[in-house]
PDB file of C-alpha atoms in Angstrom:
ATOM      1  CA  MET A   1      -9.359 -39.221   0.966  1.00  0.00           C
ATOM      2  CA  THR A   2      -8.371 -37.151   3.954  1.00  0.00           C
ATOM      3  CA  ILE A   3      -5.064 -35.387   4.245  1.00  0.00           C
ATOM      4  CA  ILE A   4      -3.090 -36.265   7.388  1.00  0.00           C
ATOM      5  CA  ASN A   5      -1.534 -33.332   9.202  1.00  0.00           C
ATOM      6  CA  ILE A   6       2.084 -34.426   9.682  1.00  0.00           C
ATOM      7  CA  GLN A   7       2.631 -31.527  12.064  1.00  0.00           C
ATOM      8  CA  LYS A   8       0.604 -33.536  14.567  1.00  0.00           C
ATOM      9  CA  PRO A   9       3.084 -35.368  16.851  1.00  0.00           C
ATOM     10  CA  ARG A  10       0.784 -38.331  17.601  1.00  0.00           C
ATOM     11  CA  PHE A  11      -1.719 -40.328  15.564  1.00  0.00           C
ATOM     12  CA  ASN A  12      -4.573 -42.655  16.415  1.00  0.00           C
ATOM     13  CA  THR A  13      -4.741 -46.028  14.616  1.00  0.00           C
ATOM     14  CA  HIS A  14      -6.738 -44.711  11.664  1.00  0.00           C
ATOM     15  CA  GLU A  15      -4.423 -41.731  11.115  1.00  0.00           C
ATOM     16  CA  ALA A  16      -1.286 -43.874  11.489  1.00  0.00           C
ATOM     17  CA  ALA A  17      -2.632 -46.398   8.988  1.00  0.00           C
ATOM     18  CA  GLN A  18      -3.308 -43.620   6.478  1.00  0.00           C
ATOM     19  CA  PHE A  19       0.168 -42.193   7.034  1.00  0.00           C
ATOM     20  CA  LEU A  20       1.762 -45.614   6.404  1.00  0.00           C
ATOM     21  CA  ASN A  21      -0.634 -46.369   3.529  1.00  0.00           C
ATOM     22  CA  PHE A  22      -2.117 -49.472   5.175  1.00  0.00           C
ATOM     23  CA  SER A  23      -5.647 -50.215   6.302  1.00  0.00           C
ATOM     24  CA  SER A  24      -6.570 -49.674   9.943  1.00  0.00           C
ATOM     25  CA  GLN A  25      -7.292 -53.395  10.257  1.00  0.00           C
ATOM     26  CA  THR A  26      -3.821 -54.300   8.974  1.00  0.00           C
ATOM     27  CA  LEU A  27      -2.268 -52.006  11.575  1.00  0.00           C
ATOM     28  CA  ARG A  28      -4.443 -53.561  14.325  1.00  0.00           C
ATOM     29  CA  ILE A  29      -3.359 -57.053  13.257  1.00  0.00           C
ATOM     30  CA  SER A  30       0.300 -55.959  13.298  1.00  0.00           C
ATOM     31  CA  ARG A  31      -0.066 -55.129  17.002  1.00  0.00           C
ATOM     32  CA  VAL A  32      -0.953 -58.778  17.634  1.00  0.00           C
ATOM     33  CA  THR A  33       1.519 -60.434  15.250  1.00  0.00           C
ATOM     34  CA  GLY A  34       4.361 -57.972  15.744  1.00  0.00           C
ATOM     35  CA  LEU A  35       4.913 -57.802  11.963  1.00  0.00           C
ATOM     36  CA  LEU A  36       3.985 -55.252   9.327  1.00  0.00           C
ATOM     37  CA  ALA A  37       5.179 -55.527   5.717  1.00  0.00           C
ATOM     38  CA  GLY A  38       7.621 -58.272   6.714  1.00  0.00           C
ATOM     39  CA  ALA A  39       9.335 -56.104   9.339  1.00  0.00           C
ATOM     40  CA  ALA A  40       8.827 -55.528  13.044  1.00  0.00           C
ATOM     41  CA  ALA A  41       5.646 -53.488  13.517  1.00  0.00           C
ATOM     42  CA  PRO A  42       6.054 -49.877  14.658  1.00  0.00           C
ATOM     43  CA  MET A  43       5.956 -49.268  18.398  1.00  0.00           C
ATOM     44  CA  TYR A  44       2.838 -47.719  19.920  1.00  0.00           C
ATOM     45  CA  ARG A  45       1.541 -46.494  23.270  1.00  0.00           C
ATOM     46  CA  LYS A  46      -1.565 -47.643  25.126  1.00  0.00           C
ATOM     47  CA  VAL A  47      -3.294 -45.033  27.231  1.00  0.00           C
ATOM     48  CA  GLY A  48      -6.206 -46.864  28.771  1.00  0.00           C
ATOM     49  CA  ARG A  49      -7.992 -48.344  25.751  1.00  0.00           C
ATOM     50  CA  LYS A  50      -6.596 -45.752  23.362  1.00  0.00           C
ATOM     51  CA  VAL A  51      -3.679 -46.630  21.034  1.00  0.00           C
ATOM     52  CA  ILE A  52      -1.325 -43.818  20.038  1.00  0.00           C
ATOM     53  CA  TYR A  53       1.484 -43.835  17.473  1.00  0.00           C
ATOM     54  CA  ASP A  54       4.233 -41.198  17.604  1.00  0.00           C
ATOM     55  CA  TYR A  55       5.015 -39.495  14.286  1.00  0.00           C
ATOM     56  CA  VAL A  56       8.774 -39.902  14.870  1.00  0.00           C
ATOM     57  CA  ILE A  57       8.378 -43.674  15.373  1.00  0.00           C
ATOM     58  CA  LEU A  58       6.308 -44.031  12.192  1.00  0.00           C
ATOM     59  CA  GLU A  59       8.786 -41.972  10.172  1.00  0.00           C
ATOM     60  CA  THR A  60      11.699 -44.063  11.489  1.00  0.00           C
ATOM     61  CA  TRP A  61       9.811 -47.263  10.677  1.00  0.00           C
ATOM     62  CA  LEU A  62       9.208 -46.093   7.092  1.00  0.00           C
ATOM     63  CA  ASN A  63      12.856 -45.089   6.641  1.00  0.00           C
ATOM     64  CA  GLN A  64      14.040 -48.669   7.169  1.00  0.00           C
ATOM     65  CA  PHE A  65      12.780 -49.476   3.671  1.00  0.00           C
ATOM     66  CA  GLU A  66      14.988 -48.396   0.788  1.00  0.00           C
ATOM     67  CA  ASN A  67      13.629 -46.561  -2.245  1.00  0.00           C
ATOM     68  CA  GLN A  68      13.408 -48.856  -5.255  1.00  0.00           C
ATOM     69  CA  GLN A  69      14.220 -47.779  -8.797  1.00  0.00           C
ATOM     70  CA  HIS A  70      12.202 -50.628 -10.341  1.00  0.00           C
ATOM     71  CA  THR A  71      10.474 -53.838  -9.304  1.00  0.00           C
ATOM     72  CA  GLY A  72      13.516 -55.971 -10.151  1.00  0.00           C
ATOM     73  CA  ALA A  73      15.646 -54.290  -7.464  1.00  0.00           C
TER      74      ALA A  73
END
């Protein structure tokens, strides 16, 4: 498993998927469906054919989910 450098301000699809703990394919599908984990998928940028995710956007997307004390919460 590779360690993602969170000091990097932008991620490609593979790096963003690792950061969010999803597969790259799941993140690609979320760009089509607009949903990821039952919520609106994180925003991304297209530069030509390249897809770029901003670290700040991914961090904000993750923060919408509350920490759970146990599975019954």
